[in-house]
């Protein structure tokens, strides 16, 4: 099992920014894809962003406001959240899978084998 540990969540006012990170300790040298999903209580877990082969994918809800990046030297994936809105409030989960994904597959939560415990992001109006 590959541990994924998120950090950096918190509370911010609308229009503000946060950066959340996911440590991927225990990763191997094999290629892998990383993603962020989010979930509100009572709702399905929804895709936010993914990165695979250094190509980034975003949901329409966050495109232009969030940026996913990967720091290979630190085995970390980052999500920069800018221009935050109250509807961005959720628990954010990091996910990983061995190998590459493209487009539609990167957005499917069923693809991902490894999941973190989540970090809370709260945006007040």
PDB file of N, CA and C in Angstrom, residues 63-108:
ATOM      1  N   UNK A  63     -11.189  25.033 -13.757  1.00  0.00           N
ATOM      2  CA  UNK A  63     -10.242  25.408 -14.798  1.00  0.00           C
ATOM      3  C   UNK A  63     -10.036  26.915 -14.823  1.00  0.00           C
ATOM      4  N   UNK A  64      -8.772  27.315 -14.848  1.00  0.00           N
ATOM      5  CA  UNK A  64      -8.448  28.733 -14.829  1.00  0.00           C
ATOM      6  C   UNK A  64      -8.248  29.295 -13.439  1.00  0.00           C
ATOM      7  N   UNK A  65      -8.646  28.536 -12.422  1.00  0.00           N
ATOM      8  CA  UNK A  65      -8.484  29.002 -11.036  1.00  0.00           C
ATOM      9  C   UNK A  65      -7.540  28.107 -10.226  1.00  0.00           C
ATOM     10  N   UNK A  66      -7.514  26.820 -10.535  1.00  0.00           N
ATOM     11  CA  UNK A  66      -6.663  25.873  -9.813  1.00  0.00           C
ATOM     12  C   UNK A  66      -5.529  25.421 -10.726  1.00  0.00           C
ATOM     13  N   UNK A  67      -4.392  25.096 -10.097  1.00  0.00           N
ATOM     14  CA  UNK A  67      -3.242  24.613 -10.855  1.00  0.00           C
ATOM     15  C   UNK A  67      -2.649  23.407 -10.151  1.00  0.00           C
ATOM     16  N   UNK A  68      -2.519  22.296 -10.874  1.00  0.00           N
ATOM     17  CA  UNK A  68      -1.895  21.100 -10.330  1.00  0.00           C
ATOM     18  C   UNK A  68      -0.461  21.024 -10.825  1.00  0.00           C
ATOM     19  N   UNK A  69       0.437  20.620  -9.935  1.00  0.00           N
ATOM     20  CA  UNK A  69       1.827  20.475 -10.337  1.00  0.00           C
ATOM     21  C   UNK A  69       2.451  19.336  -9.536  1.00  0.00           C
ATOM     22  N   UNK A  70       3.573  18.853 -10.044  1.00  0.00           N
ATOM     23  CA  UNK A  70       4.227  17.723  -9.407  1.00  0.00           C
ATOM     24  C   UNK A  70       5.683  18.064  -9.136  1.00  0.00           C
ATOM     25  N   UNK A  71       6.133  17.797  -7.933  1.00  0.00           N
ATOM     26  CA  UNK A  71       7.534  17.990  -7.570  1.00  0.00           C
ATOM     27  C   UNK A  71       8.159  16.611  -7.441  1.00  0.00           C
ATOM     28  N   UNK A  72       8.833  16.182  -8.500  1.00  0.00           N
ATOM     29  CA  UNK A  72       9.368  14.823  -8.509  1.00  0.00           C
ATOM     30  C   UNK A  72      10.479  14.620  -7.484  1.00  0.00           C
ATOM     31  N   UNK A  73      11.222  15.675  -7.184  1.00  0.00           N
ATOM     32  CA  UNK A  73      12.320  15.529  -6.228  1.00  0.00           C
ATOM     33  C   UNK A  73      11.805  15.287  -4.817  1.00  0.00           C
ATOM     34  N   UNK A  74      10.603  15.757  -4.531  1.00  0.00           N
ATOM     35  CA  UNK A  74      10.038  15.591  -3.188  1.00  0.00           C
ATOM     36  C   UNK A  74       8.880  14.614  -3.169  1.00  0.00           C
ATOM     37  N   UNK A  75       8.613  13.955  -4.316  1.00  0.00           N
ATOM     38  CA  UNK A  75       7.480  13.026  -4.405  1.00  0.00           C
ATOM     39  C   UNK A  75       6.207  13.676  -3.890  1.00  0.00           C
ATOM     40  N   UNK A  76       5.924  14.864  -4.398  1.00  0.00           N
ATOM     41  CA  UNK A  76       4.782  15.633  -3.915  1.00  0.00           C
ATOM     42  C   UNK A  76       3.972  16.157  -5.094  1.00  0.00           C
ATOM     43  N   UNK A  77       2.662  16.144  -4.943  1.00  0.00           N
ATOM     44  CA  UNK A  77       1.788  16.789  -5.914  1.00  0.00           C
ATOM     45  C   UNK A  77       1.091  17.947  -5.204  1.00  0.00           C
ATOM     46  N   UNK A  78       1.067  19.086  -5.865  1.00  0.00           N
ATOM     47  CA  UNK A  78       0.513  20.299  -5.289  1.00  0.00           C
ATOM     48  C   UNK A  78      -0.753  20.705  -6.035  1.00  0.00           C
ATOM     49  N   UNK A  79      -1.648  21.361  -5.313  1.00  0.00           N
ATOM     50  CA  UNK A  79      -2.809  21.970  -5.947  1.00  0.00           C
ATOM     51  C   UNK A  79      -2.915  23.393  -5.420  1.00  0.00           C
ATOM     52  N   UNK A  80      -2.695  24.344  -6.318  1.00  0.00           N
ATOM     53  CA  UNK A  80      -2.838  25.754  -5.986  1.00  0.00           C
ATOM     54  C   UNK A  80      -4.271  26.160  -6.270  1.00  0.00           C
ATOM     55  N   UNK A  81      -4.956  26.662  -5.253  1.00  0.00           N
ATOM     56  CA  UNK A  81      -6.350  27.043  -5.383  1.00  0.00           C
ATOM     57  C   UNK A  81      -6.441  28.568  -5.292  1.00  0.00           C
ATOM     58  N   UNK A  82      -6.765  29.205  -6.389  1.00  0.00           N
ATOM     59  CA  UNK A  82      -6.899  30.660  -6.438  1.00  0.00           C
ATOM     60  C   UNK A  82      -8.346  31.045  -6.739  1.00  0.00           C
ATOM     61  N   UNK A  83      -8.673  32.296  -6.439  1.00  0.00           N
ATOM     62  CA  UNK A  83     -10.019  32.819  -6.699  1.00  0.00           C
ATOM     63  C   UNK A  83     -11.075  31.877  -6.137  1.00  0.00           C
ATOM     64  N   UNK A  84     -10.881  31.484  -4.906  1.00  0.00           N
ATOM     65  CA  UNK A  84     -11.763  30.494  -4.304  1.00  0.00           C
ATOM     66  C   UNK A  84     -13.179  31.013  -4.125  1.00  0.00           C
ATOM     67  N   UNK A  85     -14.120  30.097  -4.263  1.00  0.00           N
ATOM     68  CA  UNK A  85     -15.541  30.400  -4.123  1.00  0.00           C
ATOM     69  C   UNK A  85     -16.125  29.532  -3.006  1.00  0.00           C
ATOM     70  N   UNK A  86     -17.227  29.964  -2.405  1.00  0.00           N
ATOM     71  CA  UNK A  86     -17.844  29.134  -1.361  1.00  0.00           C
ATOM     72  C   UNK A  86     -18.177  27.726  -1.842  1.00  0.00           C
ATOM     73  N   UNK A  87     -18.499  27.569  -3.101  1.00  0.00           N
ATOM     74  CA  UNK A  87     -18.830  26.242  -3.632  1.00  0.00           C
ATOM     75  C   UNK A  87     -17.602  25.345  -3.778  1.00  0.00           C
ATOM     76  N   UNK A  88     -16.422  25.881  -3.540  1.00  0.00           N
ATOM     77  CA  UNK A  88     -15.214  25.052  -3.536  1.00  0.00           C
ATOM     78  C   UNK A  88     -15.027  24.361  -2.184  1.00  0.00           C
ATOM     79  N   UNK A  89     -15.849  24.716  -1.212  1.00  0.00           N
ATOM     80  CA  UNK A  89     -15.759  24.081   0.106  1.00  0.00           C
ATOM     81  C   UNK A  89     -15.999  22.582  -0.001  1.00  0.00           C
ATOM     82  N   UNK A  90     -15.052  21.805   0.497  1.00  0.00           N
ATOM     83  CA  UNK A  90     -15.140  20.342   0.423  1.00  0.00           C
ATOM     84  C   UNK A  90     -13.923  19.739   1.108  1.00  0.00           C
ATOM     85  N   UNK A  91     -13.962  18.417   1.250  1.00  0.00           N
ATOM     86  CA  UNK A  91     -12.761  17.680   1.622  1.00  0.00           C
ATOM     87  C   UNK A  91     -12.057  17.282   0.338  1.00  0.00           C
ATOM     88  N   UNK A  92     -10.796  17.606   0.233  1.00  0.00           N
ATOM     89  CA  UNK A  92     -10.015  17.343  -0.964  1.00  0.00           C
ATOM     90  C   UNK A  92      -9.151  16.102  -0.745  1.00  0.00           C
ATOM     91  N   UNK A  93      -9.224  15.191  -1.702  1.00  0.00           N
ATOM     92  CA  UNK A  93      -8.504  13.925  -1.619  1.00  0.00           C
ATOM     93  C   UNK A  93      -7.479  13.808  -2.731  1.00  0.00           C
ATOM     94  N   UNK A  94      -6.300  13.357  -2.359  1.00  0.00           N
ATOM     95  CA  UNK A  94      -5.261  13.033  -3.319  1.00  0.00           C
ATOM     96  C   UNK A  94      -5.424  11.575  -3.732  1.00  0.00           C
ATOM     97  N   UNK A  95      -5.169  11.288  -4.999  1.00  0.00           N
ATOM     98  CA  UNK A  95      -5.280   9.925  -5.503  1.00  0.00           C
ATOM     99  C   UNK A  95      -4.135   9.630  -6.460  1.00  0.00           C
ATOM    100  N   UNK A  96      -3.759   8.368  -6.532  1.00  0.00           N
ATOM    101  CA  UNK A  96      -2.665   7.967  -7.410  1.00  0.00           C
ATOM    102  C   UNK A  96      -2.942   6.604  -8.017  1.00  0.00           C
ATOM    103  N   UNK A  97      -2.350   6.391  -9.178  1.00  0.00           N
ATOM    104  CA  UNK A  97      -2.458   5.094  -9.845  1.00  0.00           C
ATOM    105  C   UNK A  97      -1.171   4.861 -10.621  1.00  0.00           C
ATOM    106  N   UNK A  98      -0.728   3.624 -10.661  1.00  0.00           N
ATOM    107  CA  UNK A  98       0.443   3.288 -11.464  1.00  0.00           C
ATOM    108  C   UNK A  98       0.108   3.423 -12.938  1.00  0.00           C
ATOM    109  N   UNK A  99       1.064   3.962 -13.683  1.00  0.00           N
ATOM    110  CA  UNK A  99       0.851   4.102 -15.112  1.00  0.00           C
ATOM    111  C   UNK A  99       0.253   5.443 -15.486  1.00  0.00           C
ATOM    112  N   UNK A 100       0.026   5.602 -16.768  1.00  0.00           N
ATOM    113  CA  UNK A 100      -0.472   6.869 -17.296  1.00  0.00           C
ATOM    114  C   UNK A 100      -1.962   6.791 -17.585  1.00  0.00           C
ATOM    115  N   UNK A 101      -2.580   7.941 -17.600  1.00  0.00           N
ATOM    116  CA  UNK A 101      -3.972   8.047 -18.005  1.00  0.00           C
ATOM    117  C   UNK A 101      -4.080   9.210 -18.983  1.00  0.00           C
ATOM    118  N   UNK A 102      -5.176   9.251 -19.693  1.00  0.00           N
ATOM    119  CA  UNK A 102      -5.420  10.344 -20.629  1.00  0.00           C
ATOM    120  C   UNK A 102      -6.851  10.806 -20.504  1.00  0.00           C
ATOM    121  N   UNK A 103      -7.021  12.104 -20.610  1.00  0.00           N
ATOM    122  CA  UNK A 103      -8.340  12.734 -20.740  1.00  0.00           C
ATOM    123  C   UNK A 103      -9.411  12.113 -19.857  1.00  0.00           C
ATOM    124  N   UNK A 104     -10.355  11.398 -20.481  1.00  0.00           N
ATOM    125  CA  UNK A 104     -11.515  10.884 -19.762  1.00  0.00           C
ATOM    126  C   UNK A 104     -11.110   9.944 -18.636  1.00  0.00           C
ATOM    127  N   UNK A 105     -10.145   9.094 -18.879  1.00  0.00           N
ATOM    128  CA  UNK A 105      -9.755   8.126 -17.846  1.00  0.00           C
ATOM    129  C   UNK A 105      -9.167   8.808 -16.632  1.00  0.00           C
ATOM    130  N   UNK A 106      -8.450   9.890 -16.829  1.00  0.00           N
ATOM    131  CA  UNK A 106      -7.863  10.604 -15.697  1.00  0.00           C
ATOM    132  C   UNK A 106      -8.932  11.189 -14.784  1.00  0.00           C
ATOM    133  N   UNK A 107     -10.099  11.418 -15.305  1.00  0.00           N
ATOM    134  CA  UNK A 107     -11.184  12.042 -14.542  1.00  0.00           C
ATOM    135  C   UNK A 107     -12.037  11.018 -13.785  1.00  0.00           C
ATOM    136  N   UNK A 108     -11.801   9.746 -14.021  1.00  0.00           N
ATOM    137  CA  UNK A 108     -12.637   8.701 -13.432  1.00  0.00           C
ATOM    138  C   UNK A 108     -12.053   8.234 -12.108  1.00  0.00           C
TER     139      UNK A 108
END
